[in-house]
Every structure is written in structure tokens, then in C-alpha cells.
Tab-separated table of C-alpha atoms in Angstrom:
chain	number	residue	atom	x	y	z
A	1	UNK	CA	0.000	0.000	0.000
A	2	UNK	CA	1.493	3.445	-0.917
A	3	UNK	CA	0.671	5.870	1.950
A	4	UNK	CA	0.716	8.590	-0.665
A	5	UNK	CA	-2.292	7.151	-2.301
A	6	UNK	CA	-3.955	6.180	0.395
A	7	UNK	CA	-3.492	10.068	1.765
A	8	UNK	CA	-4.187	11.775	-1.148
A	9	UNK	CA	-7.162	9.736	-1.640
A	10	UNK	CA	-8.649	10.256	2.332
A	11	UNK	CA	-7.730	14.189	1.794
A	12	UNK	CA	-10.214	14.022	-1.347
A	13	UNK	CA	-12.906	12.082	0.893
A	14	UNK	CA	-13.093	14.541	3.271
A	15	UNK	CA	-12.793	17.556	0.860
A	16	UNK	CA	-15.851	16.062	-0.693
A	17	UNK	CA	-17.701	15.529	2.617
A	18	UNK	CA	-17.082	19.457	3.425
A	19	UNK	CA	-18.499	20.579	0.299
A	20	UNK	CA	-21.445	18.098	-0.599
A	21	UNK	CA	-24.620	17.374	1.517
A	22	UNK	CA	-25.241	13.557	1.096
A	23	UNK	CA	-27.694	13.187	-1.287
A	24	UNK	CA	-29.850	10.634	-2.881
A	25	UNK	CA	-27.727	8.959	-5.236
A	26	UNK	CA	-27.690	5.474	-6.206
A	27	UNK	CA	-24.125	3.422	-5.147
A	28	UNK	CA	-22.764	0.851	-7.266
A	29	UNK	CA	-24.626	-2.482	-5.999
A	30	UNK	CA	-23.246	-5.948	-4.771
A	31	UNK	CA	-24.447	-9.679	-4.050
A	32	UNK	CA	-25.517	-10.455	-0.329
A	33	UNK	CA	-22.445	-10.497	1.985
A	34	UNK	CA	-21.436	-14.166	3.726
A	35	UNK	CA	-23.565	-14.058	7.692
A	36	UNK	CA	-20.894	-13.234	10.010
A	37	UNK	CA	-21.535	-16.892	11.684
A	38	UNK	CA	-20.551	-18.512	8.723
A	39	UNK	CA	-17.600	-17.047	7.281
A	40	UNK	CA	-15.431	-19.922	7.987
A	41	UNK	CA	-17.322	-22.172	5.913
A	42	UNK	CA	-17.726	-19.550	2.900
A	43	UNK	CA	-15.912	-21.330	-0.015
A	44	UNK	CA	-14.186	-19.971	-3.041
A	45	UNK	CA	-15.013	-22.170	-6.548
A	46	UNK	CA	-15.788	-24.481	-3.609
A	47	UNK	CA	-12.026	-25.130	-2.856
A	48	UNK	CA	-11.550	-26.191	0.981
A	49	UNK	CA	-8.189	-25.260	0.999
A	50	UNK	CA	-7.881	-22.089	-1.363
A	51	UNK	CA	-7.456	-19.869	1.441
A	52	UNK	CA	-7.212	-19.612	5.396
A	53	UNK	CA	-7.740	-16.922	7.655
A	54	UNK	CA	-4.243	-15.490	9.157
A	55	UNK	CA	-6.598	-15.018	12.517
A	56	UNK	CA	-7.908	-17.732	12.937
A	57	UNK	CA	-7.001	-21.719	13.618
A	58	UNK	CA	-3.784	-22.064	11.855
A	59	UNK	CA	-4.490	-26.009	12.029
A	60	UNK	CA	-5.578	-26.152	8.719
A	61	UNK	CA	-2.366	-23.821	7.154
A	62	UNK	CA	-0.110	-26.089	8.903
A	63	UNK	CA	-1.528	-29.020	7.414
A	64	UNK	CA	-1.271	-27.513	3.955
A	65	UNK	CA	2.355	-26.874	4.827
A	66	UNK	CA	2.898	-30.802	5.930
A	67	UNK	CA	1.145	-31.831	2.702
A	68	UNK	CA	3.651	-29.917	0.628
A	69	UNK	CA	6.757	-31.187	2.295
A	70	UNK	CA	4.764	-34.379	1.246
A	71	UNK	CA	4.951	-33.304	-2.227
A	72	UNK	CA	8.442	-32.362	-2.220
A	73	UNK	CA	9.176	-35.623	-0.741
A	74	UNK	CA	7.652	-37.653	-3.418
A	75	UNK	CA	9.920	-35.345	-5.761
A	76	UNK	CA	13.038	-36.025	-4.042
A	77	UNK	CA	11.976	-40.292	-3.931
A	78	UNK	CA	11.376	-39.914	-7.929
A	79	UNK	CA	14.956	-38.671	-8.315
A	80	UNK	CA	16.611	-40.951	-6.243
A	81	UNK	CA	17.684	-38.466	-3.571
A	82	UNK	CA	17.187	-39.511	-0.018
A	83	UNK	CA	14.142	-37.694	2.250
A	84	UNK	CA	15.732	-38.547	5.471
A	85	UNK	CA	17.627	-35.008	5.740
A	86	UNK	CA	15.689	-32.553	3.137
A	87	UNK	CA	17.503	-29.957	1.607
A	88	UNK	CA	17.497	-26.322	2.904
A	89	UNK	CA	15.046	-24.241	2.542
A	90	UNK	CA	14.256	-19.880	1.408
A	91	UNK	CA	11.292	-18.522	1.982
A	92	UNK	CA	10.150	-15.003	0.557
A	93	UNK	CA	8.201	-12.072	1.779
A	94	UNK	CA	7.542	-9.165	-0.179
A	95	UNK	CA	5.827	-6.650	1.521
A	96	UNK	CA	3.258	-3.418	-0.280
A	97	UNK	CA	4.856	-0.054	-0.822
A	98	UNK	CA	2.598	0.658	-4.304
A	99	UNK	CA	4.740	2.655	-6.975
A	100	UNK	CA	8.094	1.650	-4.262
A	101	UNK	CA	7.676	-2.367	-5.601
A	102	UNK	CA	10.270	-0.809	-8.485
A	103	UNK	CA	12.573	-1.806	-5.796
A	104	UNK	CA	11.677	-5.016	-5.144
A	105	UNK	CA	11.494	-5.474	-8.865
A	106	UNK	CA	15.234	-4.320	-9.412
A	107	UNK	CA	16.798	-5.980	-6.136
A	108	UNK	CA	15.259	-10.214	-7.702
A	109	UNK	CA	16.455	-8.864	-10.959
A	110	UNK	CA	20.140	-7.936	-9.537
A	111	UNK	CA	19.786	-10.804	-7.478
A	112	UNK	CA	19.600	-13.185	-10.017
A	113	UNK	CA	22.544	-11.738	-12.042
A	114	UNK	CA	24.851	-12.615	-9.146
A	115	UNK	CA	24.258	-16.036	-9.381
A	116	UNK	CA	22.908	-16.481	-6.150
A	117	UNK	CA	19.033	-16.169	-5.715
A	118	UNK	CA	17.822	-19.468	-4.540
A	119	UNK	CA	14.432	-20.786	-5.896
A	120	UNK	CA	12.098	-20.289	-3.043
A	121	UNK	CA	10.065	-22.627	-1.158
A	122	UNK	CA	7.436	-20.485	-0.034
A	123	UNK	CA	6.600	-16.985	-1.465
A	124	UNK	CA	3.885	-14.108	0.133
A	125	UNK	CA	3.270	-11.264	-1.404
A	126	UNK	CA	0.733	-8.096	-0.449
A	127	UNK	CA	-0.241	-5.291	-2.462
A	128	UNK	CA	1.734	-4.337	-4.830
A	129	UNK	CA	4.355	-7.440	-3.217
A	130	UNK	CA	1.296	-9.786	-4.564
A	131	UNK	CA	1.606	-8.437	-8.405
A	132	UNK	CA	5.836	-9.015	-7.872
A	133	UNK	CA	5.047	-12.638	-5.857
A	134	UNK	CA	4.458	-14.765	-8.799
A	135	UNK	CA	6.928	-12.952	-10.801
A	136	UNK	CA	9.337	-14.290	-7.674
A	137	UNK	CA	8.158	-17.390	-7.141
A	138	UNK	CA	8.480	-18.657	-10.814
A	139	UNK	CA	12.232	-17.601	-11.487
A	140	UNK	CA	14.768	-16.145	-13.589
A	141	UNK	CA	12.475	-16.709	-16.306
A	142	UNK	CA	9.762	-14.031	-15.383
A	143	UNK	CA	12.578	-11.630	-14.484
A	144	UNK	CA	12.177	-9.696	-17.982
A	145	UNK	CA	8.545	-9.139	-17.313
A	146	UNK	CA	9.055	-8.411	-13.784
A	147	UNK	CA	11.541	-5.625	-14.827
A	148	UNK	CA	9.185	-4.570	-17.819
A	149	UNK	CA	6.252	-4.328	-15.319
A	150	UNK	CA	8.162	-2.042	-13.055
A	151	UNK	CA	9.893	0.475	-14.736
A	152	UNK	CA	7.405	0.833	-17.901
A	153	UNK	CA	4.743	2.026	-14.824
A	154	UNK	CA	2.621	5.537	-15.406
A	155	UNK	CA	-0.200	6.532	-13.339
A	156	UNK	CA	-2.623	5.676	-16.772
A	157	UNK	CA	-1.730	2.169	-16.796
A	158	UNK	CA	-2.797	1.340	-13.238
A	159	UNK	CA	-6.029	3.476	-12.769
A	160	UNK	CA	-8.649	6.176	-14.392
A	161	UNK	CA	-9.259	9.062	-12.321
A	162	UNK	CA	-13.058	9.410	-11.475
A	163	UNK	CA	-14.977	12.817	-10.632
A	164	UNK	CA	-15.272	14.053	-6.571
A	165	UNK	CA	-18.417	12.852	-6.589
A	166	UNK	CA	-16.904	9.381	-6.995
A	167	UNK	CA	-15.898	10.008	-3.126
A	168	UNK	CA	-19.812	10.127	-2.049
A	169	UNK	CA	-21.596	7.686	-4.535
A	170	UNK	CA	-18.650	4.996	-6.272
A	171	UNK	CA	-16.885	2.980	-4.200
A	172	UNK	CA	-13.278	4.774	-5.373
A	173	UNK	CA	-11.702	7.272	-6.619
A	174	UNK	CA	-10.019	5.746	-9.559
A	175	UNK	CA	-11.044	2.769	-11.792
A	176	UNK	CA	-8.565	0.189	-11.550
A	177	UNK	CA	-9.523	-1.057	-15.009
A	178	UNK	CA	-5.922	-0.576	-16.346
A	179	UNK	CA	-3.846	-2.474	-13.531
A	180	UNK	CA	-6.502	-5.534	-14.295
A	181	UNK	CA	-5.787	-5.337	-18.210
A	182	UNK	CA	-1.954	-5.390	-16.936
A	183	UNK	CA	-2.705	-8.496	-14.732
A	184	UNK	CA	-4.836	-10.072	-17.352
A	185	UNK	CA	-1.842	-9.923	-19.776
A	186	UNK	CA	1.056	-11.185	-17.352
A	187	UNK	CA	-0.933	-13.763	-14.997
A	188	UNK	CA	-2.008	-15.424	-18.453
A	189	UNK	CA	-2.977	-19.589	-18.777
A	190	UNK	CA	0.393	-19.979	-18.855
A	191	UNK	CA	1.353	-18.116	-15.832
A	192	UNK	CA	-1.087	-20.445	-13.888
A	193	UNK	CA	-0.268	-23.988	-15.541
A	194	UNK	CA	3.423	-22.948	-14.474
A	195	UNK	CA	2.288	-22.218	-10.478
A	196	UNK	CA	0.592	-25.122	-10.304
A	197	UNK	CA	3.037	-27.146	-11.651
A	198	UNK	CA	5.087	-25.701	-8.671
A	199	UNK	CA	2.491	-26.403	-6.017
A	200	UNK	CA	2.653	-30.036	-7.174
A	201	UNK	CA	6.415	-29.919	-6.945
A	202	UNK	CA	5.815	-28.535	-3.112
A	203	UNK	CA	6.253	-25.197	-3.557
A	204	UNK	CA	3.696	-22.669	-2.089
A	205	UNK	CA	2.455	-19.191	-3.572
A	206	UNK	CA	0.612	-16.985	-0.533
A	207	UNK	CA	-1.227	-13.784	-0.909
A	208	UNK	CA	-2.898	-11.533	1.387
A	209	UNK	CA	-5.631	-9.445	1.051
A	210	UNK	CA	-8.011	-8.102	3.777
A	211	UNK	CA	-11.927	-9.427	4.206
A	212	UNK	CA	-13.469	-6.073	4.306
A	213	UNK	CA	-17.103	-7.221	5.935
A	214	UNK	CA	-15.413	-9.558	7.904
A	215	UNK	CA	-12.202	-6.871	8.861
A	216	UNK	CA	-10.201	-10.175	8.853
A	217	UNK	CA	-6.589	-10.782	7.029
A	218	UNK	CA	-7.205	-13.902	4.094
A	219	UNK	CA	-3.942	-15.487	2.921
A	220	UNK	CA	-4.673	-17.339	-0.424
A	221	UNK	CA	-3.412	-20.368	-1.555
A	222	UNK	CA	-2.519	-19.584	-5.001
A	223	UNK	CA	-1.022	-22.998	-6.006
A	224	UNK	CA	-3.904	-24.617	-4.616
A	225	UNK	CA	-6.025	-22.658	-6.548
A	226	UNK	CA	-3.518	-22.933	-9.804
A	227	UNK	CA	-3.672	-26.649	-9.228
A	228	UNK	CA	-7.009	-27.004	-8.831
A	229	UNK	CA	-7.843	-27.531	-12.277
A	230	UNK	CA	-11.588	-25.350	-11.807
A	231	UNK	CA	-12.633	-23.298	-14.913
A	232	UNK	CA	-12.917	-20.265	-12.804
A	233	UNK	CA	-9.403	-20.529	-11.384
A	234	UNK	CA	-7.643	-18.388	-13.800
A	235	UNK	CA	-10.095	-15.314	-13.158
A	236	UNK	CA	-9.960	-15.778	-9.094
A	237	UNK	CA	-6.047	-15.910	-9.652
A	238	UNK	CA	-6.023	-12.352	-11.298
A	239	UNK	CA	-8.924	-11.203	-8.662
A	240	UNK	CA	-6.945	-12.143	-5.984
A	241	UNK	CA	-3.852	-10.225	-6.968
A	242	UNK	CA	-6.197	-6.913	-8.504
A	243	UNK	CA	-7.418	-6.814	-4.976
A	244	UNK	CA	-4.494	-7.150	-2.777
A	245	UNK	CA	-3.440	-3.652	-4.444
A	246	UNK	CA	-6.706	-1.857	-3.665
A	247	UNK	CA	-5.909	0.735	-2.045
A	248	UNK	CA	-9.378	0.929	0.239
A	249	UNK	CA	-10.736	4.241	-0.823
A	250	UNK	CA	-8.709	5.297	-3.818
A	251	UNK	CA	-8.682	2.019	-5.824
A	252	UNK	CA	-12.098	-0.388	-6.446
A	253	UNK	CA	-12.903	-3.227	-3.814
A	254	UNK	CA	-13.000	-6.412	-5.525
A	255	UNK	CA	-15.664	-8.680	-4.887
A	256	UNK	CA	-15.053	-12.364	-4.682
A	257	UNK	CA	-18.184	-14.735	-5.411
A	258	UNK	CA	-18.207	-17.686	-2.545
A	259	UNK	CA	-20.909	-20.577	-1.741
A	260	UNK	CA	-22.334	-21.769	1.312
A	261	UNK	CA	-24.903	-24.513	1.301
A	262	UNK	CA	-25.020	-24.079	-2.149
A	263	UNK	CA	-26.542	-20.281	-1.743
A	264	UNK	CA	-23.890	-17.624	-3.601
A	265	UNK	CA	-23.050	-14.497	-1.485
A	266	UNK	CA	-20.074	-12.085	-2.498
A	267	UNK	CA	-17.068	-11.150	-0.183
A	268	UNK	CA	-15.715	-7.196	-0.533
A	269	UNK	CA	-11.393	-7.834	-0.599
A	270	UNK	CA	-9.464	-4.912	-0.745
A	271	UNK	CA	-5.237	-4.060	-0.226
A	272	UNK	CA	-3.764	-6.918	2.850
A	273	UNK	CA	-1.669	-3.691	3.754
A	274	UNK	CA	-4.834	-2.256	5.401
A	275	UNK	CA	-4.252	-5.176	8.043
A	276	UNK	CA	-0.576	-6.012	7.339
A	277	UNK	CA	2.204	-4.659	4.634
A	278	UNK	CA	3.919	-8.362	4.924
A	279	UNK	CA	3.829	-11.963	6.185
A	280	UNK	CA	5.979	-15.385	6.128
A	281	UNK	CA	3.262	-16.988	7.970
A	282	UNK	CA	0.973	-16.403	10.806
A	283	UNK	CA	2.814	-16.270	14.168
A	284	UNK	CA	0.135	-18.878	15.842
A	285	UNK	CA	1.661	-21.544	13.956
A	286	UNK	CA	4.419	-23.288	15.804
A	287	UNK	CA	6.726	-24.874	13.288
A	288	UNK	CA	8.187	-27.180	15.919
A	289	UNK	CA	4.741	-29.395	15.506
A	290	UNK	CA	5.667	-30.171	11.639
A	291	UNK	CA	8.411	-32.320	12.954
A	292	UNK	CA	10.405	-31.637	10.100
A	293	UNK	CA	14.282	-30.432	11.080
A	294	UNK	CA	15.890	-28.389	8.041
A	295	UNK	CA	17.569	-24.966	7.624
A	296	UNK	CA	15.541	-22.686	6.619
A	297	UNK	CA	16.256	-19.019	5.136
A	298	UNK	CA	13.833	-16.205	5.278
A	299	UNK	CA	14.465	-13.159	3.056
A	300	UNK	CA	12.538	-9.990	3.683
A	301	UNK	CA	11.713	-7.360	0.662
A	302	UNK	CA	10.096	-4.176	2.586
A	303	UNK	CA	9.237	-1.796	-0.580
A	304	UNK	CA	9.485	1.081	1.481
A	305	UNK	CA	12.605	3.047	3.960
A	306	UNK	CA	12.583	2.054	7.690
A	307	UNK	CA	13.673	5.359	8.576
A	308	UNK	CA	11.310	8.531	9.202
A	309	UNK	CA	10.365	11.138	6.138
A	310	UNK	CA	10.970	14.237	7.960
A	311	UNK	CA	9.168	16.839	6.433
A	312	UNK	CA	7.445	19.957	8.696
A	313	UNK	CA	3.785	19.381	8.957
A	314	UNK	CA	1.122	22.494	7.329
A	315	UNK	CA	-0.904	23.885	9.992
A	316	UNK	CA	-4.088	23.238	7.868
A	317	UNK	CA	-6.934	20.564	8.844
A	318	UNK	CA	-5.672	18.175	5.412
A	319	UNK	CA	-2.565	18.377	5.983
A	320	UNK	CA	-2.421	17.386	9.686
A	321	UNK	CA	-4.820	14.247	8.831
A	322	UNK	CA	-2.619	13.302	5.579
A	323	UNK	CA	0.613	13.560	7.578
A	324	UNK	CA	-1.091	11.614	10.623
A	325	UNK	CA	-2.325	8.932	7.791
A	326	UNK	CA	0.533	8.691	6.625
A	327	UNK	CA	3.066	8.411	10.070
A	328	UNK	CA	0.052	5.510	10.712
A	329	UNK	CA	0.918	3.797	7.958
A	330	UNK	CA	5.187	3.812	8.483
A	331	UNK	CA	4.672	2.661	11.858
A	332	UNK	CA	2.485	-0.172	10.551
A	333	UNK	CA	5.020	-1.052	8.157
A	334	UNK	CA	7.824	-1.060	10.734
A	335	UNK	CA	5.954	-3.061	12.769
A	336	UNK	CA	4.855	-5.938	10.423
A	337	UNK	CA	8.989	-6.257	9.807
A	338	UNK	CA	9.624	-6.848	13.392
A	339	UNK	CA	6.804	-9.031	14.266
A	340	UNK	CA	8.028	-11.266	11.041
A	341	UNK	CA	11.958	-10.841	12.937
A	342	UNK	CA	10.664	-12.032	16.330
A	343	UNK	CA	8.677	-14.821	14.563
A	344	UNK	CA	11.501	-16.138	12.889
A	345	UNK	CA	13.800	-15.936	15.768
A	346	UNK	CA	11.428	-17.661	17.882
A	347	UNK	CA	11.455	-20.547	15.367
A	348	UNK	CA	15.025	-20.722	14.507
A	349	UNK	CA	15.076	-19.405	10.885
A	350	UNK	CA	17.550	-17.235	9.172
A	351	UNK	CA	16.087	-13.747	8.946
A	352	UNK	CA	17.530	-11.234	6.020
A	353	UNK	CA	16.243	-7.879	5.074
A	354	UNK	CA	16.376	-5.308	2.233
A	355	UNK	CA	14.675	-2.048	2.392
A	356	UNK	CA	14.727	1.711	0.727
A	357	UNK	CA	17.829	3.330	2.613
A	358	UNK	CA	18.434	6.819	3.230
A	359	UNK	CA	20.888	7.389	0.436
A	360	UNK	CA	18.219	6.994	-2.077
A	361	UNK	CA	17.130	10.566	-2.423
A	362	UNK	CA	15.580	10.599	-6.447
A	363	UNK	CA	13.124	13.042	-6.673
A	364	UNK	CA	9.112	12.030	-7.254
A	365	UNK	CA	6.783	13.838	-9.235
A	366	UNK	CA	3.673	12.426	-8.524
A	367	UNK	CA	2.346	8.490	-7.920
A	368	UNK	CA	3.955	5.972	-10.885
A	369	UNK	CA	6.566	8.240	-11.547
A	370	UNK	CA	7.955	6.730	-14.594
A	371	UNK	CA	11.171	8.473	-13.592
A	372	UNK	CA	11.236	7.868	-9.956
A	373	UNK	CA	10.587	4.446	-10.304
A	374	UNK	CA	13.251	3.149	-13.234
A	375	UNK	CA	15.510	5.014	-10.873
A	376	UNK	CA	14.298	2.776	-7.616
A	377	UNK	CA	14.847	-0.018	-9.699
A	378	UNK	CA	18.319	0.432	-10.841
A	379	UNK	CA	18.733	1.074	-6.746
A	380	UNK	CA	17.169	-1.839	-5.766
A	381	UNK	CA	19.118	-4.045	-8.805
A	382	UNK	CA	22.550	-2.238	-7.327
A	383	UNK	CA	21.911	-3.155	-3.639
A	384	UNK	CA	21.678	-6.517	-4.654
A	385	UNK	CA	24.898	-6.911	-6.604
A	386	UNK	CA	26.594	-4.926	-3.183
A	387	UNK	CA	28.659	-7.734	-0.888
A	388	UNK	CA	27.803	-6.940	2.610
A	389	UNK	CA	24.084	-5.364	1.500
A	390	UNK	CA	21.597	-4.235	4.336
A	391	UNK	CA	19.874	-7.279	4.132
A	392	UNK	CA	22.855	-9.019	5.529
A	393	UNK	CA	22.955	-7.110	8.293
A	394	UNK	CA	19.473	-7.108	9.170
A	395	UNK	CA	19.769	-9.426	12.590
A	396	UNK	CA	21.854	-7.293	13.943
A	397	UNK	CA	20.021	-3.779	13.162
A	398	UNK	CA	17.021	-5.937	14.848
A	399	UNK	CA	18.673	-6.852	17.814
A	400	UNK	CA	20.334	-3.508	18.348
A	401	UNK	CA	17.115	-1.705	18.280
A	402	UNK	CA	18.238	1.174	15.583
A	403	UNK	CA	18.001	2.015	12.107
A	404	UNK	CA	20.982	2.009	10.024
């Protein structure tokens, strides 16, 4: 989520709100939301296991998990190699940031050119980390559209500005009709026969969004759903991944059709950064109970600095709420990064971090700066190729308590 966006958009909201009475206009409709007692059992293309609630039992995640070291295991049998001591294992989290993913973007694509990017086990992606996730999870090979994706970004290719009335009587500010023609054309037939090929090779592909009825974070199973071999999986896929960037309020909702008893209702998904930027996986699930002892490697991309944007603060009604928004927002961020540390040093894994330093200092126009971004980009692709990066050093920042 960029807090820019979301600012700019809450600034129009209430700009609107001074200057127009509420009056009787017709809002955009949608389906009959899920009862609150039953949105456990709410099922997407009836798929038991196409997504779990981060707040919720983990019991069902963690069997998910066990059933893909299953899968690898069968792998590793097929090729003769032995399943008593698995491999090691990376794991990925790519956290929002919205026009910022250009550094997330450059830093895989550097990555890769040294030689040493490992293929991932597990990959989780929110907001605009989602759209980079798949990218990630499927290789060197999706590296030139990754980098395409990023640094040929302008504001017209993700949204259409709508009128101030929009605020009042739409349910955004911007139609997001150009970000899903860019999804449509990356996250393609192919895109999904290639993820679930993964998830049947044990591999997992997790993105968040937030339940917006139920206020409640949704991690998706994306291989699952990939895998799953349902005619409707391909449009879910791209749903999924239009609404984890929906920025609430300045981007549309995205409404995702589920099925209870065989009645149809309609769930309202919008941006996971409104509950968290990033995950690895919930912290209720204790990794001990797997019973599976490997090393395993956690890698952190937060699309955004960890230090504070100083800037002095308007005395004007907007510009107190925007800056307030938006200080919100960077403590949220910071946060999610050290709840994923303590996690991981809690259950033993290897915990690495890259983020936006303070000696990036390119100027930005406006949001999608075509500029601003290709220059992120070559940042993020520079910090990568750099011995001794930050995200090398990101244990010890943690456990010192400053910023560096």
C-alpha cells in the first residue's frame, strides 16, 4: 500500500464531505455479503483449501504446509535423492509499498545476475508485493517481465481518475480497469499452468488481502487454486492479486463470489496492507509441531525506507490528517517487519532484510513516476549486486534496536 495514495485519496474524501450534503444517489450495488456466523465455511469455486484466515485456527495452514513437504518428498523419492535429511530451505516475503515495488522489482532482478538467488520454497506477497510474488516465485524466467512491469509504470496504466463525486456515490476514486488489463496480460494460462506445476512440486504461492465485511486478514493459496484444475481458477487468480493492491478508498474493492450450502453471497477484498504490509506466515503456527528439522532461510523485501520522512507538517486541517495517515501507515510497516523478525527468531530461521535506505534521495513527481521508479529499480538491482548489502545485516540492526 502506498501511503501517498492512500493520503491523497482520504484528503479528497473529506474535501468532498465538506463541500457536498449527502444526497440521494444510487451506489454501485453488490451480491448479499457471507452471515458473520458462517464465514469460515464460505468457499471460493468451492475449494476447501484455497485460502485460510491469518486469525484464525492455523491447524488447517499447517496441514497444507505438511502436505507440501509431502509433495516435495515424493519429488526427491522420484529422483533418487534420499528424504531422510531434506535440503534447505528460502522462503520469501515481499511486503506493499505501491509505486516503491520498483525496488523489489530491481533488487530479484540484480539478485539473479549474481548467481545467487535461490528458488524459493514459499513466497507471500501483499499489495503491490502480490503483483511481484508470482513474478518471484516462478524464477529467472519471469525476471524480464518483472523488470518490464516495473519500470514501464505511469499513473494511466494502473487506474482512471473518477470525478469528486466518486468520493460520495462509487466505491473509489479511480477505476482500476488498467492495472486488471496489466494483470490479465502477465498472470495469463500460462502463468497459472506454471504455479501449479510448482504447487505439485511442493512449492507454495501466498497472498494476502483483507476481508473487508469480515475486517479479517485472508492469505490465499494460489497454487492450490492454480492446481485445482476449476474453470474459474484463472479469473480468481487475477482477482486475488487486482485486490491485494486496492488501495481501500482510492482504488475499487473487488468482490469475490463464494458458496455456502449451495446459496452464492459475495465477499468485498481490498489491499492486505490495510491489516498487514507483509507476512511469512501467521505467528500462531508453531513450526516445531511439523516435525520436520531443516535450515531454513527467510528473506525480507520491505518496498518502502525504515527510517522517518521528515518533512514539517502544514498547519491546515488536510494536511495534519494526511501527515497523521501517513506516520500511521510507516509505523504499521515497521511493525509488520519486526513481528516477522521475532517470529523467525522464535522458530530458529535465518532472517535477512532489504529495504529503501536513506541514500536513495531521487526526486518524485507524482504516484507511478515513470522516472522515480526506473531510478528505484536500478537502486534496488545495485543493492543486490553490493557484498555486505543491508539485508545481511538485518539481525543485527534488529537486535540492536536502531536504524541504520
Amino acid at each position: 500500500m502506498s501511503g501517498r495514495a492512500l493520503v491523497k485519496s482520504s484528503q479528497l474524501v473529506i474535501l468532498v464531505l465538506l463541500m457536498l450534503g449527502v444526497a440521494g444517489c444510487s451506489i454501485p450495488e453488490r451480491g448479499p455479503g457471507v452471515p458473520q456466523a458462517d464465514t469460515e465455511r464460505a468457499l471460493p469455486l468451492g475449494l476447501a483449501n484455497a485460502r485460510f484466515y491469518a486469525d484464525g485456527d492455523p491447524q488447517a495452514m499447517l496441514e497444507e504446509g505438511i502436505r507440501s513437504i509431502e509433495r516435495e518428498q515424493a519429488v526427491l523419492r522420484a529422483a533418487g535423492r534420499s528424504t531422510t535429511r531434506l535440503p534447505p530451505v528460502a522462503f520469501l516475503a515481499v511486503s506493499g509499498g505501491g509505486d516503491n515495488g520498483a525496488f523489489g522489482a530491481g533488487l530479484l532482478n540484480g539478485w539473479t545476475r549474481t548467481g545467487t538467488r535461490p528458488e524459493f520454497k514459499m513466497v507471500t506477497g501483499v499489495s503491490t508485493g502480490a503483483l511481484i510474488a508470482p513474478f518471484a516465485f516462478l524464477g529467472r524466467d519471469y525476471d524480464p517481465a518483472l523488470r518490464e512491469v516495473y519500470t514501464s509504470m505511469t499513473p494511466e496504466k494502473v487506474y482512471r481518475a473518477r470525478g469528486l463525486r466518486a468520493a460520495l456515490f462509487d466505491d473509489a476514486m479511480a477505476d482500476t480497469g488498467p492495472l486488471a488489463e496489466i494483470i490479465s496480460l502477465y498472470a495469463d494460462q500460462k502463468m497459472l499452468d506454471a504455479v501449479a506445476r510448482e504447487y505439485q512440486m511442493g512449492r507454495l504461492l501466498m497472498i494476502g488481502t483483507t476481508d473487508l465485511d469480515a475486517q479479517r486478514p485472508v492469505i490465499w493459496n494460489m497454487g492450490a487454486i492454480a492446481a485445482s484444475g476449476h474453470p474459474g481458477a484463472l479469473e480468481l487468480f487475477r482477482k486475488i492479486l487486482r485486490a491485494s493492491a486496492a488501495i481501500p478508498g482510492a482504488f475499487q474493492p473487488v468482490l469475490i463470489d463464494v458458496e455456502i450450502d449451495g446459496k452464492k453471497y459475495q465477499e468485498m477484498h481490498v489491499d492486505g496492507g490495510a491489516i498487514a504490509q507483509l507476512f511469512l506466515y501467521p505467528p500462531s503456527i508453531d513450526s516445531a509441531t511439523v516435525g520436520v528439522h531443516r535450515q531454513r532461510i527467510a528473506y525480507i523485501i520491505r518496498n518502502a525506507r525504515l527510517d522517518p520522512d521528515y518533512a514539517v507538517s502544514e498547519r491546515r486541517t488536510l494536511s495534519i490528517a494526511g501527515r497523521a495517515i501517513t506516520t500511521m501507515l510507516t509505523t504499521s510497516g515497521r511493525n509488520d517487519v519486526l513481528r516477522t523478525y521475532f517470529v523467525t527468531q522464535r522458530d530458529k530461521v535465518d532472517y535477512n532484510l532489504a529495504y529503501v535506505g536513506s541514500d536513495f534521495t531521487a526526486p518524485k513527481s507524482g504516484e507511478f513516476d515513470q522516472s522515480f521508479m526506473r531510478a528505484l529499480y536500478d537502486y534496488g538491482e545495485r543493492q543486490a549486486a553490493r557484498p555486505g548489502t543491508r539485508r545481511h545485516r538485518a539481525s543485527k540492526r534488529h537486535d540492536d534496536g536502531r536504524s541504520r
